[in-house]
Every structure is written in structure tokens, then in C-alpha cells.
Coordinates of C-alpha atoms in Angstrom, one line a residue:
Chain P
M1 CA 140.6 77.0 131.7
K2 CA 137.3 77.4 133.7
H3 CA 134.2 77.5 131.6
Y4 CA 131.8 80.0 132.3
E5 CA 128.1 79.6 132.3
V6 CA 125.7 82.7 130.5
E7 CA 122.3 82.8 130.9
I8 CA 120.6 85.8 128.8
L9 CA 117.4 87.0 130.0
C10 CA 114.7 89.5 128.3
A11 CA 115.3 93.0 129.5
K12 CA 111.7 93.7 130.0
T13 CA 110.3 90.5 131.4
K14 CA 113.2 89.1 132.8
D15 CA 112.2 85.7 130.7
K16 CA 115.3 83.4 130.4
L17 CA 115.7 83.3 126.9
C18 CA 119.1 81.6 126.6
F19 CA 121.5 79.4 128.5
L20 CA 125.1 78.8 127.5
D21 CA 127.2 76.5 128.9
K22 CA 131.0 75.8 128.3
V23 CA 131.8 79.8 127.0
D24 CA 135.4 80.3 126.9
P25 CA 136.0 83.2 129.2
N26 CA 137.9 84.9 126.5
S27 CA 134.8 85.3 124.3
T28 CA 133.7 88.4 123.3
I29 CA 130.2 90.0 123.6
G30 CA 130.5 89.7 119.6
E31 CA 130.8 85.8 119.9
I32 CA 128.3 85.3 122.3
K33 CA 125.7 87.2 120.6
A34 CA 126.4 84.7 117.5
M35 CA 125.5 82.0 119.9
F36 CA 122.6 83.6 120.9
H37 CA 121.6 84.2 117.1
R38 CA 121.4 80.5 116.6
S39 CA 119.1 79.7 119.1
H40 CA 116.9 82.5 118.1
P41 CA 117.6 82.9 114.7
Q42 CA 115.0 85.9 114.5
W43 CA 117.5 88.3 116.4
Y44 CA 120.4 88.5 114.1
P45 CA 123.5 90.2 116.2
A46 CA 123.1 93.5 114.4
R47 CA 119.6 93.5 116.9
Q48 CA 120.8 92.3 120.0
S49 CA 121.7 94.9 122.8
I50 CA 123.4 93.2 125.6
R51 CA 123.8 94.5 128.8
L52 CA 125.1 93.6 132.3
D53 CA 122.1 95.5 133.6
A54 CA 118.2 95.5 132.2
K55 CA 118.4 99.3 132.1
G56 CA 122.0 99.7 131.4
K57 CA 124.0 100.6 128.7
S58 CA 124.8 98.1 125.9
L59 CA 128.0 96.3 125.9
K60 CA 130.3 96.8 122.8
D61 CA 131.1 93.5 120.7
E62 CA 134.8 93.7 121.8
D63 CA 134.1 93.4 125.3
I64 CA 135.5 90.3 126.7
L65 CA 133.3 88.2 129.2
Q66 CA 136.1 87.6 132.0
N67 CA 137.0 91.3 132.0
L68 CA 133.5 91.8 133.1
P69 CA 132.1 92.1 136.6
V70 CA 130.3 88.8 136.3
G71 CA 130.7 85.5 138.2
T72 CA 131.5 82.7 136.7
T73 CA 128.0 82.1 135.8
A74 CA 127.1 85.4 134.0
T75 CA 123.6 86.8 133.8
L76 CA 123.1 89.4 130.7
Y77 CA 120.3 91.3 129.8
F78 CA 118.9 91.3 125.9
R79 CA 117.1 93.9 124.2
D80 CA 115.6 93.9 120.7
L81 CA 116.9 97.1 118.8
G82 CA 114.4 96.6 115.8
A83 CA 115.1 95.6 112.6
Q84 CA 118.3 97.1 111.6
I85 CA 120.0 98.1 108.2
S86 CA 123.7 98.6 107.4
W87 CA 125.0 102.5 107.4
V88 CA 126.3 102.2 103.9
T89 CA 123.0 100.9 102.6
V90 CA 121.1 104.1 104.5
F91 CA 123.8 106.5 102.8
L92 CA 123.7 105.0 99.3
T93 CA 119.8 105.4 99.4
E94 CA 119.8 108.7 101.1
Y95 CA 122.2 110.4 98.8
G96 CA 121.5 108.3 95.9
G97 CA 117.6 109.8 95.7
P98 CA 118.8 113.9 96.0
L99 CA 121.4 112.9 92.8
L100 CA 118.7 111.3 90.3
L101 CA 116.0 113.9 91.3
Y102 CA 117.8 117.1 90.8
L103 CA 118.6 115.6 87.3
M104 CA 115.1 114.7 86.7
F105 CA 113.8 118.5 87.4
Y106 CA 117.1 119.7 85.3
F107 CA 116.5 117.8 82.2
R108 CA 112.6 118.8 82.8
V109 CA 111.2 115.5 82.5
P110 CA 107.7 115.5 81.4
F111 CA 104.8 115.8 84.3
I112 CA 106.7 118.3 86.4
Y113 CA 106.6 121.6 84.5
N114 CA 104.2 122.8 81.8
T115 CA 104.3 120.0 78.9
K116 CA 105.6 122.9 76.5
Y117 CA 108.9 123.1 78.9
D118 CA 109.5 119.3 78.8
F119 CA 113.1 118.2 77.9
T120 CA 114.1 121.9 77.2
T121 CA 117.0 123.5 79.2
S122 CA 117.2 126.6 81.2
K123 CA 118.5 129.8 79.3
H124 CA 120.5 130.8 82.9
W125 CA 124.5 129.7 82.8
V126 CA 123.9 129.8 86.8
V127 CA 121.3 127.0 86.4
H128 CA 123.7 124.7 84.8
L129 CA 126.5 125.5 87.3
A130 CA 123.8 124.8 90.0
C131 CA 123.0 121.5 88.6
M132 CA 127.2 120.5 88.3
C133 CA 127.7 121.7 92.1
H134 CA 124.6 119.6 93.5
S135 CA 125.6 116.7 91.4
F136 CA 129.0 116.7 92.5
H137 CA 128.4 117.5 96.0
Y138 CA 126.2 114.0 96.4
V139 CA 128.7 112.4 93.9
K140 CA 131.4 113.0 96.5
R141 CA 129.1 112.0 99.4
L142 CA 128.7 108.5 97.7
L143 CA 132.2 107.8 96.9
E144 CA 133.0 108.9 100.6
T145 CA 130.5 106.4 102.0
L146 CA 132.4 103.5 99.8
F147 CA 135.6 104.2 100.2
V148 CA 136.7 107.0 103.2
H149 CA 134.3 106.6 105.7
R150 CA 134.9 104.2 108.8
F151 CA 131.6 103.7 110.8
S152 CA 131.9 102.8 114.1
H153 CA 128.2 101.0 114.0
G154 CA 127.2 98.6 111.4
T155 CA 124.0 99.3 111.7
M156 CA 121.0 101.5 112.5
P157 CA 117.4 101.4 112.9
L158 CA 115.5 100.5 109.8
R159 CA 113.3 103.2 110.6
N160 CA 115.9 105.7 110.3
I161 CA 115.9 105.0 106.2
F162 CA 112.1 106.3 106.0
K163 CA 113.0 109.3 107.9
N164 CA 116.5 109.9 106.1
C165 CA 115.0 109.5 102.8
T166 CA 111.9 111.6 103.2
Y167 CA 114.3 114.8 104.4
Y168 CA 117.1 114.4 101.6
W169 CA 114.4 113.6 98.7
G170 CA 111.9 115.7 99.8
F171 CA 114.1 118.8 100.3
S172 CA 116.3 117.9 96.9
A173 CA 113.0 117.9 94.8
W174 CA 111.7 120.7 96.4
M175 CA 115.0 122.9 95.9
A176 CA 115.4 121.3 92.2
Y177 CA 111.8 122.1 91.5
Y178 CA 112.5 126.0 92.0
I179 CA 115.9 126.0 90.3
N180 CA 115.0 124.5 87.3
H181 CA 111.7 126.2 86.9
P182 CA 110.9 127.7 83.3
L183 CA 110.1 131.1 85.5
Y184 CA 113.5 130.9 87.8
T185 CA 115.0 134.4 88.4
P186 CA 118.9 134.4 88.4
P187 CA 120.6 135.9 91.4
A188 CA 120.3 140.0 91.7
Y189 CA 123.9 140.5 91.7
G190 CA 124.3 138.5 89.0
E191 CA 128.1 137.1 87.7
Q192 CA 129.8 138.4 91.2
Q193 CA 127.3 137.2 93.3
V194 CA 127.5 133.6 91.4
Q195 CA 131.4 133.8 91.2
L196 CA 131.6 134.5 95.0
A197 CA 129.4 131.7 95.8
L198 CA 130.9 129.2 93.4
I199 CA 134.3 130.0 95.5
I200 CA 133.1 129.3 98.3
F201 CA 131.0 126.2 97.7
L202 CA 134.3 124.7 96.2
F203 CA 136.3 126.1 99.2
C204 CA 133.9 124.3 101.9
Q205 CA 133.8 121.1 99.4
I206 CA 137.4 120.4 99.6
G207 CA 137.5 121.2 103.4
N208 CA 134.8 119.3 104.2
F209 CA 136.6 116.3 101.9
S210 CA 140.2 117.1 103.7
I211 CA 138.2 116.8 107.0
H212 CA 136.9 113.4 105.9
I213 CA 140.5 112.1 105.4
A214 CA 141.6 113.3 108.4
L215 CA 139.1 111.5 110.2
R216 CA 139.6 108.5 108.3
N217 CA 143.3 108.4 109.3
L218 CA 142.8 108.9 112.9
R219 CA 141.2 104.8 113.0
P220 CA 143.4 102.3 111.3
P221 CA 141.6 99.6 109.3
G222 CA 139.0 97.7 111.1
S223 CA 139.6 99.4 114.2
K224 CA 137.0 101.2 116.2
A225 CA 139.4 103.3 118.3
R226 CA 138.2 106.8 119.0
K227 CA 141.1 109.5 119.2
I228 CA 141.0 113.3 119.4
P229 CA 141.3 114.9 115.9
Y230 CA 144.2 117.3 115.6
P231 CA 145.1 119.6 112.3
T232 CA 147.4 117.9 110.0
K233 CA 149.8 119.1 106.9
N234 CA 146.6 120.3 105.1
P235 CA 145.5 123.5 105.8
F236 CA 141.9 123.0 105.5
T237 CA 142.3 120.7 108.8
W238 CA 143.9 123.5 110.7
L239 CA 139.9 124.4 111.5
F240 CA 140.4 121.4 114.2
L241 CA 142.2 124.6 115.7
L242 CA 139.0 125.7 116.4
V243 CA 135.9 123.5 116.1
S244 CA 135.3 120.1 116.9
C245 CA 133.5 119.3 113.9
P246 CA 134.9 121.2 111.2
N247 CA 133.4 118.7 108.7
Y248 CA 130.0 120.2 109.6
T249 CA 131.3 123.7 109.9
Y250 CA 132.4 122.9 106.2
E251 CA 129.2 121.3 105.1
V252 CA 126.9 124.4 106.1
G253 CA 129.6 126.8 104.5
S254 CA 129.1 124.7 101.1
W255 CA 125.1 125.2 101.3
V256 CA 125.3 128.9 102.3
G257 CA 127.4 129.1 99.2
F258 CA 124.9 127.1 97.3
T259 CA 122.1 129.4 98.6
L260 CA 124.1 132.3 97.5
M261 CA 124.5 130.8 93.9
T262 CA 121.0 130.1 93.3
Q263 CA 119.5 132.8 95.7
C264 CA 116.5 130.3 96.3
L265 CA 114.6 130.6 99.2
P266 CA 113.9 126.8 99.7
V267 CA 117.6 126.1 99.6
A268 CA 117.9 128.4 102.4
F269 CA 115.3 126.5 104.4
F270 CA 117.4 123.7 103.7
T271 CA 120.7 125.2 104.8
L272 CA 119.2 126.2 107.8
V273 CA 117.5 122.9 108.8
G274 CA 121.0 121.0 108.3
F275 CA 122.5 123.7 110.4
I276 CA 120.1 123.1 113.1
Q277 CA 120.6 119.6 112.9
M278 CA 124.4 119.3 112.6
M279 CA 124.6 121.8 115.5
I280 CA 122.8 119.3 117.5
W281 CA 125.0 116.8 116.7
A282 CA 128.3 118.8 116.7
K283 CA 127.1 119.7 120.5
G284 CA 126.7 116.0 121.5
K285 CA 130.2 115.0 119.7
H286 CA 132.0 117.8 121.5
R287 CA 130.6 116.8 124.8
S288 CA 131.1 113.3 124.6
Y289 CA 134.9 114.4 123.4
L290 CA 135.0 116.4 126.4
K291 CA 133.7 113.5 128.5
E292 CA 135.8 110.9 126.9
F293 CA 139.5 113.0 126.8
R294 CA 140.7 115.0 129.9
D295 CA 143.4 116.6 127.7
Y296 CA 140.8 117.6 125.2
P297 CA 141.9 121.5 123.6
R298 CA 139.6 124.1 125.3
L299 CA 139.6 126.7 122.6
R300 CA 137.2 124.4 120.0
S301 CA 133.5 125.1 120.3
P302 CA 131.5 122.5 118.5
I303 CA 130.6 123.9 115.4
L304 CA 131.1 127.4 114.6
P305 CA 134.6 129.1 115.9
F306 CA 134.1 131.1 119.6
M307 CA 130.2 131.0 118.9
L308 CA 128.1 127.5 118.8
Chain U
M1 CA 110.7 132.2 137.1
A2 CA 113.9 130.4 137.9
A3 CA 116.1 130.9 140.7
P4 CA 119.1 133.2 139.8
A5 CA 122.3 131.4 138.7
K6 CA 124.8 130.7 141.3
G7 CA 127.9 130.5 139.1
T8 CA 128.7 127.6 137.1
S9 CA 129.7 124.8 139.8
R10 CA 128.6 121.6 139.5
T11 CA 126.8 121.6 143.3
A12 CA 124.7 124.7 141.7
Q13 CA 123.8 122.8 138.7
N14 CA 122.9 119.7 140.3
D15 CA 120.6 121.8 142.9
V16 CA 118.7 123.4 140.1
A17 CA 118.7 119.8 138.3
S18 CA 117.0 118.1 141.3
I19 CA 114.3 121.5 141.7
K20 CA 113.6 120.8 137.9
K21 CA 112.7 117.2 138.6
K22 CA 110.6 117.9 142.0
G23 CA 108.2 120.1 139.7
P24 CA 107.4 123.6 139.6
G25 CA 108.7 125.7 142.7
A26 CA 106.4 128.0 144.8
L27 CA 106.4 131.1 142.7
A28 CA 105.8 129.1 139.5
T29 CA 103.0 127.1 141.1
A30 CA 101.2 130.9 142.0
Y31 CA 102.0 132.2 138.4
L32 CA 100.3 128.8 137.1
V33 CA 97.2 129.0 139.3
I34 CA 96.9 132.6 138.4
Y35 CA 97.3 131.6 134.6
N36 CA 94.8 128.8 134.8
V37 CA 92.4 130.9 137.1
V38 CA 92.4 133.7 134.3
M39 CA 92.1 131.4 131.4
T40 CA 89.1 129.8 133.1
A41 CA 87.5 133.3 133.4
G42 CA 88.1 134.1 129.8
W43 CA 86.6 131.2 128.6
L44 CA 83.5 131.7 130.7
V45 CA 83.4 135.2 129.6
I46 CA 83.2 133.4 126.1
A47 CA 80.7 131.2 126.8
V48 CA 78.4 133.8 128.8
G49 CA 78.9 135.8 125.7
L50 CA 77.8 133.2 123.3
V51 CA 74.7 132.4 125.7
R52 CA 73.8 136.1 125.7
A53 CA 74.1 136.5 122.2
Y54 CA 71.8 133.8 121.6
L55 CA 69.5 134.8 124.0
S56 CA 69.1 138.3 122.4
K57 CA 69.3 137.6 118.6
G58 CA 66.6 134.5 118.9
S59 CA 69.1 132.3 116.4
Y60 CA 72.5 130.6 117.0
H61 CA 73.2 132.1 113.4
G62 CA 76.6 134.6 113.6
L63 CA 77.2 134.5 117.2
Y64 CA 80.9 134.5 116.3
Y65 CA 80.9 138.4 116.1
S66 CA 79.7 138.5 119.7
I67 CA 82.7 137.0 121.2
E68 CA 85.2 137.5 118.5
R69 CA 87.8 139.8 120.6
P70 CA 87.7 137.6 123.7
L71 CA 88.0 134.3 121.3
K72 CA 91.5 135.7 119.9
F73 CA 92.5 137.3 123.0
F74 CA 92.6 133.7 125.2
Q75 CA 93.0 131.4 122.3
T76 CA 96.3 133.2 121.5
G77 CA 97.3 133.7 124.9
A78 CA 97.6 129.9 125.2
L79 CA 100.9 130.6 123.3
L80 CA 102.3 131.0 126.6
E81 CA 101.4 127.2 127.6
I82 CA 104.4 126.6 124.7
L83 CA 106.8 128.6 127.1
H84 CA 105.7 126.9 130.2
C85 CA 107.1 123.5 128.7
A86 CA 109.7 124.9 127.4
V87 CA 111.0 126.6 130.8
G88 CA 110.0 123.4 132.5
I89 CA 107.6 124.5 135.0
V90 CA 105.0 122.2 133.5
P91 CA 106.0 118.7 132.5
S92 CA 104.4 118.2 129.2
S93 CA 106.5 118.2 126.0
V94 CA 107.0 121.4 124.1
V95 CA 106.2 119.7 120.5
L96 CA 103.1 118.5 121.8
T97 CA 102.2 121.2 123.1
G98 CA 103.3 123.4 120.8
F99 CA 101.4 121.6 118.0
Q100 CA 98.1 121.6 119.9
V101 CA 98.3 125.5 120.4
M102 CA 99.3 126.2 117.1
S103 CA 96.7 124.3 115.6
R104 CA 94.4 126.4 117.5
V105 CA 96.0 129.8 116.6
F106 CA 95.9 128.7 113.2
L107 CA 92.2 128.3 113.0
T108 CA 91.6 131.3 114.8
W109 CA 93.8 133.7 113.2
A110 CA 94.8 132.2 109.7
V111 CA 91.1 130.9 108.7
T112 CA 88.5 132.3 110.8
H113 CA 89.8 135.9 111.1
S114 CA 91.6 135.8 107.6
V115 CA 88.6 134.7 105.7
R116 CA 85.9 137.1 106.8
E117 CA 83.4 135.1 104.4
V118 CA 83.3 131.8 106.9
Q119 CA 82.6 134.1 110.2
S120 CA 78.9 133.7 109.4
E121 CA 79.3 129.9 108.9
D122 CA 77.5 127.4 111.7
S123 CA 80.8 125.3 111.7
V124 CA 82.5 128.3 113.4
L125 CA 79.7 128.2 116.3
L126 CA 80.3 124.2 116.3
F127 CA 84.2 124.6 116.8
V128 CA 84.0 127.6 119.2
V129 CA 81.1 125.7 121.5
A130 CA 83.6 122.7 121.7
W131 CA 86.5 124.8 122.3
T132 CA 84.7 126.9 125.1
V133 CA 83.6 123.9 126.7
T134 CA 86.4 121.7 126.6
E135 CA 88.9 124.8 128.1
I136 CA 86.7 125.8 130.7
I137 CA 86.9 122.0 132.3
R138 CA 90.7 122.1 130.9
Y139 CA 92.0 125.2 132.7
S140 CA 89.9 124.4 135.9
F141 CA 91.2 120.7 136.0
Y142 CA 95.0 122.3 136.0
T143 CA 93.9 125.1 138.8
F144 CA 92.4 122.6 141.3
S145 CA 95.6 120.1 140.5
L146 CA 97.4 122.8 141.1
L147 CA 95.8 123.5 144.9
N148 CA 96.0 119.8 145.3
H149 CA 92.1 119.9 145.6
L150 CA 90.7 118.0 142.5
P151 CA 87.1 117.3 142.5
Y152 CA 86.5 114.2 140.8
L153 CA 83.6 115.9 139.0
I154 CA 86.1 118.0 137.0
K155 CA 88.6 115.0 136.7
W156 CA 85.8 113.0 135.2
A157 CA 84.1 115.7 133.0
R158 CA 87.8 116.5 131.6
Y159 CA 88.4 112.4 130.7
T160 CA 85.0 111.9 129.6
L161 CA 83.2 115.1 127.7
F162 CA 86.1 115.1 125.1
I163 CA 84.4 111.7 123.6
V164 CA 81.9 114.3 122.4
L165 CA 83.3 117.2 122.2
Y166 CA 86.6 116.5 120.4
P167 CA 84.9 115.0 117.1
M168 CA 82.2 118.2 117.2
G169 CA 85.3 120.5 117.2
V170 CA 87.3 118.7 114.8
T171 CA 84.1 118.8 112.4
G172 CA 83.5 122.6 112.9
E173 CA 86.9 122.9 112.1
L174 CA 87.1 121.0 109.2
L175 CA 83.7 122.5 107.7
T176 CA 85.1 126.1 108.4
I177 CA 88.3 125.0 106.5
Y178 CA 86.5 123.6 103.6
A179 CA 84.1 126.8 103.7
A180 CA 87.4 129.2 103.4
L181 CA 88.4 127.1 100.2
P182 CA 86.9 129.0 97.5
Y183 CA 87.6 132.4 98.7
V184 CA 91.5 131.7 99.2
Q185 CA 91.3 130.6 95.7
K186 CA 89.7 133.4 94.1
T187 CA 91.8 135.9 96.1
G188 CA 95.0 133.9 96.1
L189 CA 95.3 135.0 100.0
Y190 CA 98.5 134.3 101.5
S191 CA 100.0 132.9 98.3
V192 CA 103.2 133.8 96.3
T193 CA 103.3 132.9 92.8
L194 CA 106.8 132.7 90.4
P195 CA 108.5 134.4 89.1
N196 CA 110.1 136.2 92.0
K197 CA 113.6 137.2 93.1
Y198 CA 113.7 134.3 95.8
N199 CA 112.5 131.9 93.7
F200 CA 109.7 130.7 96.0
S201 CA 106.0 130.2 96.1
F202 CA 103.3 129.1 98.2
D203 CA 99.9 127.8 97.4
Y204 CA 97.4 128.7 100.7
Y205 CA 94.6 126.8 98.9
T206 CA 96.6 123.5 98.6
F207 CA 98.1 124.2 101.9
L208 CA 94.4 124.0 103.4
I209 CA 93.6 121.0 101.7
L210 CA 97.1 119.6 103.2
V211 CA 96.3 120.6 106.8
M212 CA 92.8 119.0 106.1
V213 CA 94.1 115.6 105.0
S214 CA 96.5 115.6 107.9
Y215 CA 93.7 115.4 110.4
I216 CA 92.9 112.0 109.0
P217 CA 96.2 110.5 110.7
L218 CA 96.3 112.9 113.5
F219 CA 92.7 113.1 114.9
P220 CA 92.3 109.0 115.7
Q221 CA 96.0 109.0 117.2
L222 CA 95.2 111.8 119.7
Y223 CA 91.8 110.6 120.4
F224 CA 92.6 107.2 121.2
H225 CA 95.6 108.6 123.3
M226 CA 92.6 110.3 125.3
M227 CA 91.0 107.4 125.5
R228 CA 93.7 105.6 126.9
Q229 CA 94.4 108.4 129.5
R230 CA 90.8 108.1 130.5
K231 CA 91.4 104.2 131.4
K232 CA 94.2 105.2 133.2
V233 CA 92.9 108.0 135.2
L234 CA 89.2 107.2 135.8
A235 CA 90.2 103.5 137.0
S236 CA 92.7 104.9 139.8
G237 CA 89.9 107.5 140.9
E238 CA 87.5 105.2 141.4
E239 CA 89.6 103.4 143.6
H240 CA 90.2 106.4 145.3
Q241 CA 86.1 106.7 145.6
K242 CA 85.8 103.2 146.7
S243 CA 88.0 103.6 149.7
N244 CA 86.3 106.5 150.6

């Protein structure tokens, strides 16, 4: 078996960073990253981007050396992706914050509202309901992060955690402040409005969860395979017939429900901003589905049936 | 400004894409020249208005009132520049341009216009003068650039005078916002309090303080960005001069 030689150059400066000889032609890029890490311990594999071309796309960890368009002396380029943090860590932190912060406002912990309201509870039952819904939502997200989601990438850039936490923690504190405020005004249409809102919220929570399960089942454990998601026996997944990312559709629906339930403008803002972000993500996902799969169903829109 | 759509075939899309990459077309260039000439003229009107008012009054206090209308008109007109970036006829970032224009429009309408008591402050003159000189140079710079006949003097002025004008403008802006604070607090201008049926509140006084604080991280970044641009642009300009 002929061994390969691999030299790794810096993509920016073209400096020779590492030379590996006697490399098994069946080695994967992942294994080469591990070897590179040994000579440069500060660049752990998760922060390495290895490509064939200095300005090209990153190679996947599963790519095999001899299947790449390289000679027996392969030249690869390295780019530092920067400090990385695992998706699981980011999700747990960004969801844990809202859960705890909201509860602090709900229990009217000191220094938030006027001292005379410390540790009091609201007299409006919709405020208690809203707390249960908000907390349920984030507990669900935390559990899904731990037990349901199968992530394609292990890590993301470290600065994302600051950006994401500012967003989630900031908005949840802002919403919680008003909903749990002593001067909170309950919804204009009273019981009916809250009941309708609750139905929408719960429906969309179940829907969102159903989609997460369906997506998980698309991908066997440890696999990073990409397949077209289709409706399953669960009626909540039938939304796949009309949209590429029904998980986002249901998520927007949940927050619309929560807005209706609390009749709170900051919640409406949060719903709007979230919708815009998810729409951008859905459009991107939809486009990559179309690019990757020639038989992708034409009826589907990215996030809103027939609309967006 | 865009060419009429010729269906959704790949080739038509590629043509549009390559046209966009080459920069504004002839029609867009003509429009931009007119826009920049009009803006240069507008800010010249403001400059002349300031000088005439100063000469007739004999002092530099309260000159704002003499140029209030053209200032509002031409500064607000700059909102079009966001559109230019969005449509692609100007190769700048929509977000950056939007931010810069909105901050000017905010100062003009939400502070100076809205809080009558600050209009007689000298700080207003400080930023109005800074803006006027900056904009006359900037718009003439764009005009000449579009016509491919940029005098070195204009380029030099654009990338040098900011060294003084930018801090001058920022000082005027901050002092004006600061002067507005007591009146905003007293009258509750643009503020919403609880309880209300939308469960929302907004304190304009606190908001203005946050705006002032935001200058601390933002101003140095923008200032040093211009410094770096200056080194880049004037260095290549000098080489051109030397070869002449």
C-alpha cells in the first residue's frame, strides 16, 4: 500500500505549517486533523478548516484522503476558525437563562419592582398561565437539546454564545418585566382571548416537538446523513407537505399564541424578530434542499405555506 | 433604475448579476450625479444662510432658525442614500449607511426639532457647521468621482478635514442631547408609562442617555476607520501626483 505525504499550508500566508509522511491513503480528514493537532496543540480539530484550495470550501471530516483530487503528495490548506464551543453548551446556556430570568421576574425578586411588591404574586391568573407556558417552552427546548436533536456540526464559533445569550436573555428579561409587572393589564377580550391563545400555543408546541422527532428519526445515531423530510403518521408532521421548515412555522405560531395570551408589545416584538430570523434560516435551508435534491417537492415554501 | 425583468431564465439572471457587479449603469450614474449635485447645492445654501445670518445679526447665537428649513429638508433627503445602497447603485453597506443617516435624522428631528428649548443653544451651531462643511465636501467628492474627474484637493479635503470636523460634530451633538435632557424629563416627551393595554413602557430620557453612552464605543471605531481610509487613499493619491 502506497503511503501518502501530506503537507499543510496556512491558507492566508501559505507558510508550511506541518508535514505528515507515511499517511494511510484511507485516512479521513478527521484523522489528519488529529495529526495536525498533535504538532500544533493550540488548534484542536474543531477549530481547523482544511481545504484543497486556500479559498475553497472546507473538507468534511469523513472525506477520505485517497478519494480527494490530490496526488500522493497532498497539499492542504488550513484556516483557523477561532475558538469553538459545542452546540450543546451554547443551547443549554442560551435556554437556561430565559427559564431562570423569567422566574425571577415572576416571583418578583427584590430590586426589579418597587420594594412593596417584593415576593408578591400577581392577582391575574393569565400571568400564572404565561409563566407556566414560558417555562414549559424552555424546559422543552433544554430537554430536546439533551435528548432529541442530532447536530451536524459539533461546534460553533465562541463569540456566538455572547451574541445568542444577549438575544435570548435580553428579550426574555424584557418580556418578563412587563408580564409580571404589578401594573400589568390583562388581555382586552379576557377569558376567550387567553383560551384561544393557549390552544394555539399548545398546538404549536406539540407540532414543533413532532417535527423535531421526525427530523431526528431521519438520521440514524452517529450519522450526519442528509435526507428530505416527509410527513409521517403523526398529523402534526403533515405540514411538511407545504413547508420545508415546519419546526420554524410552529415556533412562530407558539410565540403568536404567547403574544395573544399576554397582550404585551415586547412579546410581539420578540415574535417579529424571531420570525424574521427564522424566515432567513428557512429560506437558506429551502435553497440548500433544492440544490441538493433534484426531486425536492415543488409545492413546499420555506416557512409559510404558499407565502414565504 | 433596474432594467426590466426578462423572465426568470438563468441567462437573464446571470446578466443582471454581472451588470450589478460592474457598478451602476448609465441611467443610475446620471441619477446619482444629479442627486449629489443637488445635495451639494443644498448644503451650500445652508452654508450661505449661516454666513448671511451671522453678518446681519452680528453674533453667532441663534443662527439655527435661519437655516432650519433647508437643514431639515436636505438632511432628511439623505435617507435616499439608504435606498441607493439597498438597490445596489452605490456599493456601500445598507446597515452602515442606514446607521449613519438615521443618527443624523435622529439629531435633526427627534432632538433639535422636538425640544424647542435647545434650538437656541450654541452646541447646535457647532454640529450644524460641522455637518455643513462635511457634506459640501462629501457630496462634491461623490459628484466628481462619478464623473471620473476628482480634483486631488477635494479628495484631500474629504479625507483630512474630518480630523477636526468629526470631533467637532460629535461634541455639538452630545452637548445638544445633554441640553435636551431636563426638558424631556420634565415633559415626558415621547414617553409611555404603565399601566396601558399594550403592557409597554418607554422612557425617552433614559433612551437619550443610552444614546449618549453609545457614542463612547462607536465614535472611536468610526474615527479610526476614517484614519485608516485616509492612509490608504492619500498614499495612493500621492504616488499618482508624484508620477505627474
